[in-house]
Short mmCIF file of C-alpha atoms in Angstrom, two decimals:
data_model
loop_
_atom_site.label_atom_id
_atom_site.label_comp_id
_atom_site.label_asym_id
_atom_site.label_seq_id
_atom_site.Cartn_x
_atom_site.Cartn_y
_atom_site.Cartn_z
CA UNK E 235 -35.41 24.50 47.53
CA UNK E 236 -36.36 23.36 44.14
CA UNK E 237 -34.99 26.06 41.52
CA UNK E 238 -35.83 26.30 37.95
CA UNK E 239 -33.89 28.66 35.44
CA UNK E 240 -34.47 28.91 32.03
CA UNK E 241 -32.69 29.94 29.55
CA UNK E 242 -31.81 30.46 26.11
CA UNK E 243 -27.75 29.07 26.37
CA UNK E 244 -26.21 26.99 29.01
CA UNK E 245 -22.53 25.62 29.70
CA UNK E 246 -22.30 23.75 26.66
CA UNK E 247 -23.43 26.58 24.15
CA UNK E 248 -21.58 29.21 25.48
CA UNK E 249 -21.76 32.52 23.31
CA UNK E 250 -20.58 35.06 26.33
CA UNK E 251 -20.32 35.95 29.57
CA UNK E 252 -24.05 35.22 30.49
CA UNK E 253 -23.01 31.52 29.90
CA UNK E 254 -20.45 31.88 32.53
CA UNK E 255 -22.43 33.53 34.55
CA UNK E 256 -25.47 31.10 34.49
CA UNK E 257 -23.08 28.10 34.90
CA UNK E 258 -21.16 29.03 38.01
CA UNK E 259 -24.72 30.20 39.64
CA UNK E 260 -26.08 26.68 39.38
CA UNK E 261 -23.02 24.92 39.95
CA UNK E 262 -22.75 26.86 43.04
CA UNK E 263 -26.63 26.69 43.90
CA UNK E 264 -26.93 22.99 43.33
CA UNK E 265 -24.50 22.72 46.38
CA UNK E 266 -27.53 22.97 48.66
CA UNK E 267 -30.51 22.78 46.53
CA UNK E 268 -31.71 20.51 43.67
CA UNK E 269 -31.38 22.56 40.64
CA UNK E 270 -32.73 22.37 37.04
CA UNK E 271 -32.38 24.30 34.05
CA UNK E 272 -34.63 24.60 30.75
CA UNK E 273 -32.34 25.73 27.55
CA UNK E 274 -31.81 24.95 23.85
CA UNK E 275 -30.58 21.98 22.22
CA UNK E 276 -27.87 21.86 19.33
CA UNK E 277 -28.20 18.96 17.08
CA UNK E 278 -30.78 16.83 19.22
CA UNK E 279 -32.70 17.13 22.38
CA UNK E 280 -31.29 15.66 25.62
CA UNK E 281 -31.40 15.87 29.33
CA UNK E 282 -28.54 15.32 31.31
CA UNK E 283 -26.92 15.81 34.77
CA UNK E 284 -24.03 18.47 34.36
CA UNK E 285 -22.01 18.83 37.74
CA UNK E 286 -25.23 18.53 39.82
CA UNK E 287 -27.20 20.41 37.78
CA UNK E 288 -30.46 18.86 35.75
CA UNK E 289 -30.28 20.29 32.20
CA UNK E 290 -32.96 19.92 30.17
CA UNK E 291 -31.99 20.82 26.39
CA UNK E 292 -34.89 20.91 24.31
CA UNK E 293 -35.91 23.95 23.07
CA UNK E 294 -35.39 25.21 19.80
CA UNK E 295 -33.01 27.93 19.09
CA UNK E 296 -31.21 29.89 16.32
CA UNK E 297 -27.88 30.77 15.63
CA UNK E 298 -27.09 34.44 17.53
CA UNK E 299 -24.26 35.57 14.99
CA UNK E 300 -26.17 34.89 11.23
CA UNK E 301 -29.15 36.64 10.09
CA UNK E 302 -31.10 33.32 9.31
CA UNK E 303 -30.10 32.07 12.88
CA UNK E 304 -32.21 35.44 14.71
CA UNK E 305 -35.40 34.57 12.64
CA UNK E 306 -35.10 31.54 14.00
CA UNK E 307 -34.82 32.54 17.46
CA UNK E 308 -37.48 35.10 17.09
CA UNK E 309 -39.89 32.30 15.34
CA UNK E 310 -39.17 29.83 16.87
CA UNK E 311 -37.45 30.15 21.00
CA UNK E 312 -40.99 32.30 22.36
CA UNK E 313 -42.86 29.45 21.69
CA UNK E 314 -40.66 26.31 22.04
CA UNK E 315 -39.87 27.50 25.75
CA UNK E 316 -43.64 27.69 26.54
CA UNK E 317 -44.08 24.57 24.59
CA UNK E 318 -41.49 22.70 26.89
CA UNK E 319 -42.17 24.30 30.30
CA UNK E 320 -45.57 23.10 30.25
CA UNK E 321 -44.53 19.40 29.46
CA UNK E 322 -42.03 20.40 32.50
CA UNK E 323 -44.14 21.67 34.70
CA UNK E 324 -47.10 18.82 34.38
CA UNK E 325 -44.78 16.41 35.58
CA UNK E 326 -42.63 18.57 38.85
CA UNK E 327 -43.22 21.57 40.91
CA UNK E 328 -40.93 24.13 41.43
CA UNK E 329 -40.19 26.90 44.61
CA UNK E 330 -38.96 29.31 42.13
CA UNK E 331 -38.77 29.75 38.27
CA UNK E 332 -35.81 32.44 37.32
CA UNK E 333 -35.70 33.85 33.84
CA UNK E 334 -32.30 34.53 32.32
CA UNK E 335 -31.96 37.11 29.28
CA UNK E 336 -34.44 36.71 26.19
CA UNK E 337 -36.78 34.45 28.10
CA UNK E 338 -38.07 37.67 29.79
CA UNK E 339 -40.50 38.03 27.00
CA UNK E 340 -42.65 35.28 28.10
CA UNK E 341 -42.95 35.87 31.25
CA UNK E 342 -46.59 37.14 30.91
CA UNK E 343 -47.06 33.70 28.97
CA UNK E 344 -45.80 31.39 32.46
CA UNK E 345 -47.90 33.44 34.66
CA UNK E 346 -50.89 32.16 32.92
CA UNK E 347 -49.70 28.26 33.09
CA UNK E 348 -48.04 28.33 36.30
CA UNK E 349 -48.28 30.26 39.62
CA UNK E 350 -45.08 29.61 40.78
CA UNK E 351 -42.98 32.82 41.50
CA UNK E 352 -40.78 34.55 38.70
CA UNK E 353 -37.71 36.38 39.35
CA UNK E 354 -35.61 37.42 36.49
CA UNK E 355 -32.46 38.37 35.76
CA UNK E 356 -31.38 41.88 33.60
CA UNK E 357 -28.22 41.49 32.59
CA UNK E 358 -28.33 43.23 29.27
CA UNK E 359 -30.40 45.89 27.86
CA UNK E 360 -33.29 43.83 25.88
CA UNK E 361 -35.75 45.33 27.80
CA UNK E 362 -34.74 48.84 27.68
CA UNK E 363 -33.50 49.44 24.29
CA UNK E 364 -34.88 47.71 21.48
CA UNK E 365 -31.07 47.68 19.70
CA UNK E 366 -29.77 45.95 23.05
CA UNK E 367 -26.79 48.72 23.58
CA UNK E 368 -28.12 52.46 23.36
CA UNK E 369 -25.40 52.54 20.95
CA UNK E 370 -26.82 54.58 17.42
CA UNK E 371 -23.94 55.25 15.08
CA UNK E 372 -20.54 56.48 16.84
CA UNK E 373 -22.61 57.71 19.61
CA UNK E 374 -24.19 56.19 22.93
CA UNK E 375 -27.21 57.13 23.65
CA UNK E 376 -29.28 56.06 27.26
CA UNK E 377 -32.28 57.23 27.02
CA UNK E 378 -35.68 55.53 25.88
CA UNK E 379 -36.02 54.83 22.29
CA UNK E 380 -39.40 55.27 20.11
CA UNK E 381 -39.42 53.06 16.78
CA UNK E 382 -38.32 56.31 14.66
CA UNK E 383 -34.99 56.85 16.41
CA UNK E 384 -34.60 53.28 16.79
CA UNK E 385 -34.72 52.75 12.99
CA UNK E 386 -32.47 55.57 12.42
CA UNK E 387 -29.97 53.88 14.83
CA UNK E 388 -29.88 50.72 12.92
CA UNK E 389 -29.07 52.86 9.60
CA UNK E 390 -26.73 54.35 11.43
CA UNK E 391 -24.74 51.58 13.12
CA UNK E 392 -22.01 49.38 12.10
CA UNK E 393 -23.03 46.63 13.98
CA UNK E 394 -26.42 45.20 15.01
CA UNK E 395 -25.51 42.85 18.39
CA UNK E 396 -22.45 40.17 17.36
CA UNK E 397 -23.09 40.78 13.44
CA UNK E 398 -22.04 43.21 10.63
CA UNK E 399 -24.77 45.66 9.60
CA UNK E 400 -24.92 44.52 6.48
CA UNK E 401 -27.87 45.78 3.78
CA UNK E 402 -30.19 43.61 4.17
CA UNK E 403 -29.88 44.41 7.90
CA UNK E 404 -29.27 47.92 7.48
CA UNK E 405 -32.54 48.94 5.26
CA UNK E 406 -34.90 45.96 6.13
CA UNK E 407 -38.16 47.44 7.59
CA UNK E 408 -39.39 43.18 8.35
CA UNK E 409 -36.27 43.28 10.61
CA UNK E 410 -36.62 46.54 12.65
CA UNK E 411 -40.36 45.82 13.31
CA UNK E 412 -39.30 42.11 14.68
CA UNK E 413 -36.45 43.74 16.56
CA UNK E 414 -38.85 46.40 18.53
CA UNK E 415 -41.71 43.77 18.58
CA UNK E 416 -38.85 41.85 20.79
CA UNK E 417 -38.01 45.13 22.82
CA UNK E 418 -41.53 45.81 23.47
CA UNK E 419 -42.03 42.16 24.85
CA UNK E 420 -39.18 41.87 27.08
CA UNK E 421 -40.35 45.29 28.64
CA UNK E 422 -44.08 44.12 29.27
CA UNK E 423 -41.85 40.90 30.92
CA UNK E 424 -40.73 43.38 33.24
CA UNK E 425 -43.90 43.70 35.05
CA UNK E 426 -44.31 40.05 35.35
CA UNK E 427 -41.21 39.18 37.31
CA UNK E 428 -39.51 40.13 40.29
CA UNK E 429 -36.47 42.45 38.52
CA UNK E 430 -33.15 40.76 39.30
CA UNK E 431 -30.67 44.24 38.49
CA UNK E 432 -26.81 43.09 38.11
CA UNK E 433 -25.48 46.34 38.40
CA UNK E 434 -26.76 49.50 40.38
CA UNK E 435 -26.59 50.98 37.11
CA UNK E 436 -29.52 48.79 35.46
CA UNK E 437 -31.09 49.44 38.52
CA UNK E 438 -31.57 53.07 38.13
CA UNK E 439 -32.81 52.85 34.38
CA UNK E 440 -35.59 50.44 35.47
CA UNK E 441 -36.88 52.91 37.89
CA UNK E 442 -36.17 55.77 35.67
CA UNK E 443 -37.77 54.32 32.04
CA UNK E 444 -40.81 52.29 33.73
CA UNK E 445 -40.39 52.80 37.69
CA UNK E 446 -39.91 49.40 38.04
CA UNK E 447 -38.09 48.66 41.36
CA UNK E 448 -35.46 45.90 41.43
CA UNK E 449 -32.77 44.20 43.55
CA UNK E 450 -29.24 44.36 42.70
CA UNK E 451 -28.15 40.94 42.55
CA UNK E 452 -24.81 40.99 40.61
CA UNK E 453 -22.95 38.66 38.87
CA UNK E 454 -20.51 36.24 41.24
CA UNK E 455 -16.95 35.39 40.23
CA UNK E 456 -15.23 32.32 42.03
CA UNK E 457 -12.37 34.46 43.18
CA UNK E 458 -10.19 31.39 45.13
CA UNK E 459 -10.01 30.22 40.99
CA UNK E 460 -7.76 33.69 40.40
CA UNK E 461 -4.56 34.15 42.47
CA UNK E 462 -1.62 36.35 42.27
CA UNK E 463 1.18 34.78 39.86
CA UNK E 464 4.86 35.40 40.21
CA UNK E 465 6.28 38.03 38.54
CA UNK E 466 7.19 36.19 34.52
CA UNK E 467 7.24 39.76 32.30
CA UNK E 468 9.88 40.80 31.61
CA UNK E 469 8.36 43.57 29.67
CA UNK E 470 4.84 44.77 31.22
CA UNK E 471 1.90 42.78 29.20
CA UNK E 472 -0.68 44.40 28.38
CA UNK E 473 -4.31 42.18 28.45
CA UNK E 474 -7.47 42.35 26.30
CA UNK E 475 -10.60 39.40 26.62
CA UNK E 476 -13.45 39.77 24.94
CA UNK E 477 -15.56 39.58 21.22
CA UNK E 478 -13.51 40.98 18.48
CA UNK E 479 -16.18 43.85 17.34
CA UNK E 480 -16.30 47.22 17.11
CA UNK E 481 -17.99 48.61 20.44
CA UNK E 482 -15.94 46.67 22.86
CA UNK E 483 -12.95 49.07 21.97
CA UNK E 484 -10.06 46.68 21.03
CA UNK E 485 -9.34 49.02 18.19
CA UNK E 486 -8.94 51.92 20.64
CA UNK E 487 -6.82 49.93 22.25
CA UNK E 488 -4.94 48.95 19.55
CA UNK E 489 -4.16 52.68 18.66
CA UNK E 490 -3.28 53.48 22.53
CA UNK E 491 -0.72 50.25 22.78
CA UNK E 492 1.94 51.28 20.37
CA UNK E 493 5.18 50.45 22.17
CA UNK E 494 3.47 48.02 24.71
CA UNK E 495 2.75 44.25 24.06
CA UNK E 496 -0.38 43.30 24.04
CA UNK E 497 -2.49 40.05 24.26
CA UNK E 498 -5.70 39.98 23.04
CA UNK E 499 -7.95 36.62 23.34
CA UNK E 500 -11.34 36.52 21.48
CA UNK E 501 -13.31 36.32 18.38
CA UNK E 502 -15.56 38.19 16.00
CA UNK E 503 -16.00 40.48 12.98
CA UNK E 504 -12.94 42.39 13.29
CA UNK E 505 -9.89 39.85 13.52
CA UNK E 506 -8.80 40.04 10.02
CA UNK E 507 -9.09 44.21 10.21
CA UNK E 508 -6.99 44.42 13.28
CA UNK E 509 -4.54 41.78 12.49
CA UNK E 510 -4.18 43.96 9.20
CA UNK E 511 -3.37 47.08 11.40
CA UNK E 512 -1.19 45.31 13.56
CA UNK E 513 0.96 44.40 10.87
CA UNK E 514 0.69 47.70 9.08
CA UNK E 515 1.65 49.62 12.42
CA UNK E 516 4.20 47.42 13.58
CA UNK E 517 2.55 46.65 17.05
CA UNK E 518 3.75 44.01 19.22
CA UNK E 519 0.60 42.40 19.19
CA UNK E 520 -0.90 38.95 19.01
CA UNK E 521 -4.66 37.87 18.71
CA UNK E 522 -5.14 34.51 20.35
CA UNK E 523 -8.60 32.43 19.93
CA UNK E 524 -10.68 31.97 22.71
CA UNK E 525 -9.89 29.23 25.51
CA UNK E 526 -11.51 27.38 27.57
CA UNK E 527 -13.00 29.00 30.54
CA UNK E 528 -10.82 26.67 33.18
CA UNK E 529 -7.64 28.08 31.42
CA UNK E 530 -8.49 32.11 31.98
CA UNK E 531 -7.08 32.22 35.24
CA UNK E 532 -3.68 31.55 33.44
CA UNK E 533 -4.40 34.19 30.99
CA UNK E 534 -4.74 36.62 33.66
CA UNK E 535 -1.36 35.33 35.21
CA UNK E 536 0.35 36.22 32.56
CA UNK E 537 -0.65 39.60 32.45
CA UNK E 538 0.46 43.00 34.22
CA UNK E 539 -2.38 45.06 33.24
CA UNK E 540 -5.85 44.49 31.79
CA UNK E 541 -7.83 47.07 29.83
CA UNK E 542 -11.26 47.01 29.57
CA UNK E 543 -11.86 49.74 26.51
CA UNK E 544 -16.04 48.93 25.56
CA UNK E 545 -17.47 51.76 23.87
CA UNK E 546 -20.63 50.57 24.97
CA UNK E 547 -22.19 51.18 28.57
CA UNK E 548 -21.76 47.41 29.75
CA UNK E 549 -24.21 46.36 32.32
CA UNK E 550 -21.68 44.52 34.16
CA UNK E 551 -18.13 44.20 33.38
CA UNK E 552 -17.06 40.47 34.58
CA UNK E 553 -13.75 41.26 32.85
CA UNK E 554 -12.90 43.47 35.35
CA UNK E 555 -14.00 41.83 38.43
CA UNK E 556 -12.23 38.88 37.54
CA UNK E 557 -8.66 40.32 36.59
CA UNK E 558 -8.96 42.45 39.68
CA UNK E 559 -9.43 38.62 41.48
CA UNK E 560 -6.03 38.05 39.65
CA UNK E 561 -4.25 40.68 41.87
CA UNK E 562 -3.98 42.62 38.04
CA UNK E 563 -4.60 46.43 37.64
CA UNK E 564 -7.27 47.56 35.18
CA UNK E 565 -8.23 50.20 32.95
CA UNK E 566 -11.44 50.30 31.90
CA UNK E 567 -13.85 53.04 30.18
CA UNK E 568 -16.08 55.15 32.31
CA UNK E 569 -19.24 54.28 31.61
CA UNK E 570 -22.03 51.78 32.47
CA UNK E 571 -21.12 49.14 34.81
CA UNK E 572 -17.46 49.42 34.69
CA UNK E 573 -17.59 52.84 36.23
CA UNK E 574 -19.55 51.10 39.47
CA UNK E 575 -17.03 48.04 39.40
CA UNK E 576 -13.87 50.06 39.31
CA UNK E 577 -14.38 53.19 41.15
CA UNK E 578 -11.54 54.21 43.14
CA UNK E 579 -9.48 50.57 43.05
CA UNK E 580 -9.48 51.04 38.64
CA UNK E 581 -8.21 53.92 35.88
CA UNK E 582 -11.13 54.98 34.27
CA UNK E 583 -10.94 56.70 31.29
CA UNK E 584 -13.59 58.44 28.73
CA UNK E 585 -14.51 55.44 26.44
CA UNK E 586 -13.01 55.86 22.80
CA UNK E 587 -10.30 58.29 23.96
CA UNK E 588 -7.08 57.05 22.64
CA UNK E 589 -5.30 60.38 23.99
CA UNK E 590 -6.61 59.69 27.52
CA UNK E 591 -5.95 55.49 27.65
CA UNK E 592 -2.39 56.00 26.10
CA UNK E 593 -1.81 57.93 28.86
CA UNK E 594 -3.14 55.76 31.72
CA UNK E 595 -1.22 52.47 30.08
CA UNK E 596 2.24 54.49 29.94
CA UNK E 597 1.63 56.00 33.35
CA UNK E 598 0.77 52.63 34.99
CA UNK E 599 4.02 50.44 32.90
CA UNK E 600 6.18 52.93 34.65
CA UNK E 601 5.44 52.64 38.20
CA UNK E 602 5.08 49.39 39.40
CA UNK E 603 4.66 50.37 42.68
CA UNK E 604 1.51 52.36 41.79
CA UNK E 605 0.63 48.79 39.95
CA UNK E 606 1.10 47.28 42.68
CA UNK E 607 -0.91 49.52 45.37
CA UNK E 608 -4.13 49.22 42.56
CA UNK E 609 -4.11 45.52 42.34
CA UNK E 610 -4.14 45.10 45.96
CA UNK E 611 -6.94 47.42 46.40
CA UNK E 612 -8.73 45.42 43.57
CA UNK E 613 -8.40 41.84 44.93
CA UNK E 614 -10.41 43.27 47.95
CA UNK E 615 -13.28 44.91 45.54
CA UNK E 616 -13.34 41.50 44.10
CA UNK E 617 -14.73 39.99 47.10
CA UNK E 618 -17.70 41.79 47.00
CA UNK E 619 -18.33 39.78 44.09
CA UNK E 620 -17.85 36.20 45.56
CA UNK E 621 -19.50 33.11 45.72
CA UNK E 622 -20.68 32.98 48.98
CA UNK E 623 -21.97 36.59 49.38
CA UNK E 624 -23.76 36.64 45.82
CA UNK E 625 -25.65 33.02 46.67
CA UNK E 626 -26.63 34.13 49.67
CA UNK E 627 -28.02 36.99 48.65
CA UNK E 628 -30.11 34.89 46.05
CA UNK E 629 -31.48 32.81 47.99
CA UNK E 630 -32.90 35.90 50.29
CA UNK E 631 -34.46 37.17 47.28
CA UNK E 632 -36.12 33.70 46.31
CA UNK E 633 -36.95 33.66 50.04
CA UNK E 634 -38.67 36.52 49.95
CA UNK E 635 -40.72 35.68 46.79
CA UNK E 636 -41.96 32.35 47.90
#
């Protein structure tokens, strides 16, 4: 089978865990079948073979974490990925064309160039809420979102995606127009594709905003790559990965980890702020930078317990599925995805509540043996989420379109 993805970032402009995600699904696919993907370019446009995998980089992009950067993806991405699949497409054929994150919004756009079969991927909330997060203010809020109370979120918000809701952000009418404009065309996308849900949770908002039906394909994680390590701790460590901002909860966890020592790895807005309070509260906490993906099974082996505080309703949660590969316990908040991933092998807790996580994290440092009973439990949810059952499932789905 001949597979196409596009997308906006690949394995060598990683900004999250879609990158991940996208990476290990080729690598894995291009096993058995001859895979290619269509993303963006950084200084100069290339194609290359990347562990079996036929990446061609030359679209044209913006920056995701700078104001001037997201003009230039809206400007400029829509029509540089049309521009470049057609070149693409006038010299090969393809089985199946699969649509990864923002390149939902021209899916209407391929069906009139091509007639090959579209299956897409939601793995965020583009497409059903024009701020990407139902968060508005301190508040989350699922529910479907008119211009008005999506312009009121954005004055609301501290944040807008990976940046600082700065003024020009905040009260810029050009910017919240371009932002639904964006919502409004990943939705229409929607009816274009064959829906691609990675959580059961996505799932039920497509059928409940547009009755769209979809197939739960989730994210896999290569779970032989995470193993249990010996015990090292002498005192219980306490594990945090992810961005550095203000809706994935680190601060929560911050104020819930007094007396614990904590590792946090990541990046973003808020480093500076929480080192402050780190140093001003006396926690035993250190903020490392990101590392290489390779090296986060060692992370996780140095680790007792991994919290998973997001604010925000993630649609997926790798995080969690990937420490609970590591033979780790997890705490994670109850909402979104997480609540699905960690149901009965996880502590959930009500996102935000420091009361309610300090509680879980001293609970779970003093009984190792309940520690122990949870991360067992957890290393079988994870396989769920392998390799071979996640491809497999694919491929029946691309089956089923062709």
């Amino acid at each position: 089978m001949k597979i196409l993805f596009v997308s906006e970032h690949y394995k060598h402009n990683v900004q999250g865990g879609g990158e991940i995600n996208l990476t290990s699904l080729c690598e894995a696919l291009a096993e058995r079948h001859d895979v290619h993907v269509l993303t963006s370019f950084g200084k100069k446009k290339s194609v290359e073979v990347m562990d079996g995998v036929t990446v061609y980089c030359t679209v044209k992009t913006g920056s995701v974490d700078t104001l001037l950067g997201n003009v230039q993806r809206s400007l400029f991405f829509p029509r540089s990925v049309v521009r470049e699949l057609k070149l693409l497409l006038s010299k090969q054929n393809y089985d199946v064309i699969h649509l990864i994150g923002s390149t939902l919004q021209i899916a209407p756009l391929i069906k009139k160039i091509s007639t090959t079969p579209l299956v897409a991927t939601v793995e965020s909330y583009l497409a059903l809420c024009p701020k990407g997060d139902f968060i508005c203010g301190d508040t989350v809020d699922i529910s479907r979102w008119s211009f008005f109370h999506f312009a009121l979120c954005v004055l609301k918000s501290p944040e807008i995606g990976k940046m600082v809701n700065k003024w020009y952000l905040r009260f810029n009418p050009v910017f919240w127009v371009v932002s639904y404009l964006r919502y409004i065309k990943m939705r229409k996308g929607l009816f274009a594709v064959h829906p691609l849900a990675v959580s059961s949770f996505i799932q039920v908002l497509l059928k409940k905003f547009y009755g769209v039906e979809s197939t739960v394909v989730p994210n896999f994680v290569d779970v032989p790559l995470f193993r249990r390590a010996g015990k090292a701790n002498n005192k219980p460590v306490v594990l945090y990965l992810g961005s550095l901002t203000r809706y994935k909860g680190v601060e929560v966890l911050l104020r819930a980890a007094k007396g614990c020592v904590v590792k946090i790895y990541g990046a973003g807005v808020l480093k500076m702020q929480l080192l402050e309070y780190i140093t001003k509260n006396h926690i035993d906490a250190t903020i490392y930078d990101p590392v290489p993906y390779a090296e986060i099974p060692s992370v996780y082996a140095g680790a007792d317990i991994v919290v998973f505080p997001s604010l925000w309703p993630e649609p997926f949660g790798r995080i969690a599925i990937e420490a609970m590969a590591a033979v780790k316990t997890v705490i994670g908040s109850d909402i979104g995805g997480i609540s699905e991933t960690l149901k009965d092998v996880g502590v959930l807790v009500k996102p935000g509540d420091v009361g309610q996580l300090r509680v879980a994290l001293q609970r779970l440092l003093k009984d190792e043996e309940l520690r122990e009973k949870m991360s067992v439990a957890g290393r079988k949810r994870a396989m769920i989420y392998s390799k071979e059952k996640v491809v497999n499932e694919l491929v029946g789905v691309y089956e089923g379109v062709i």
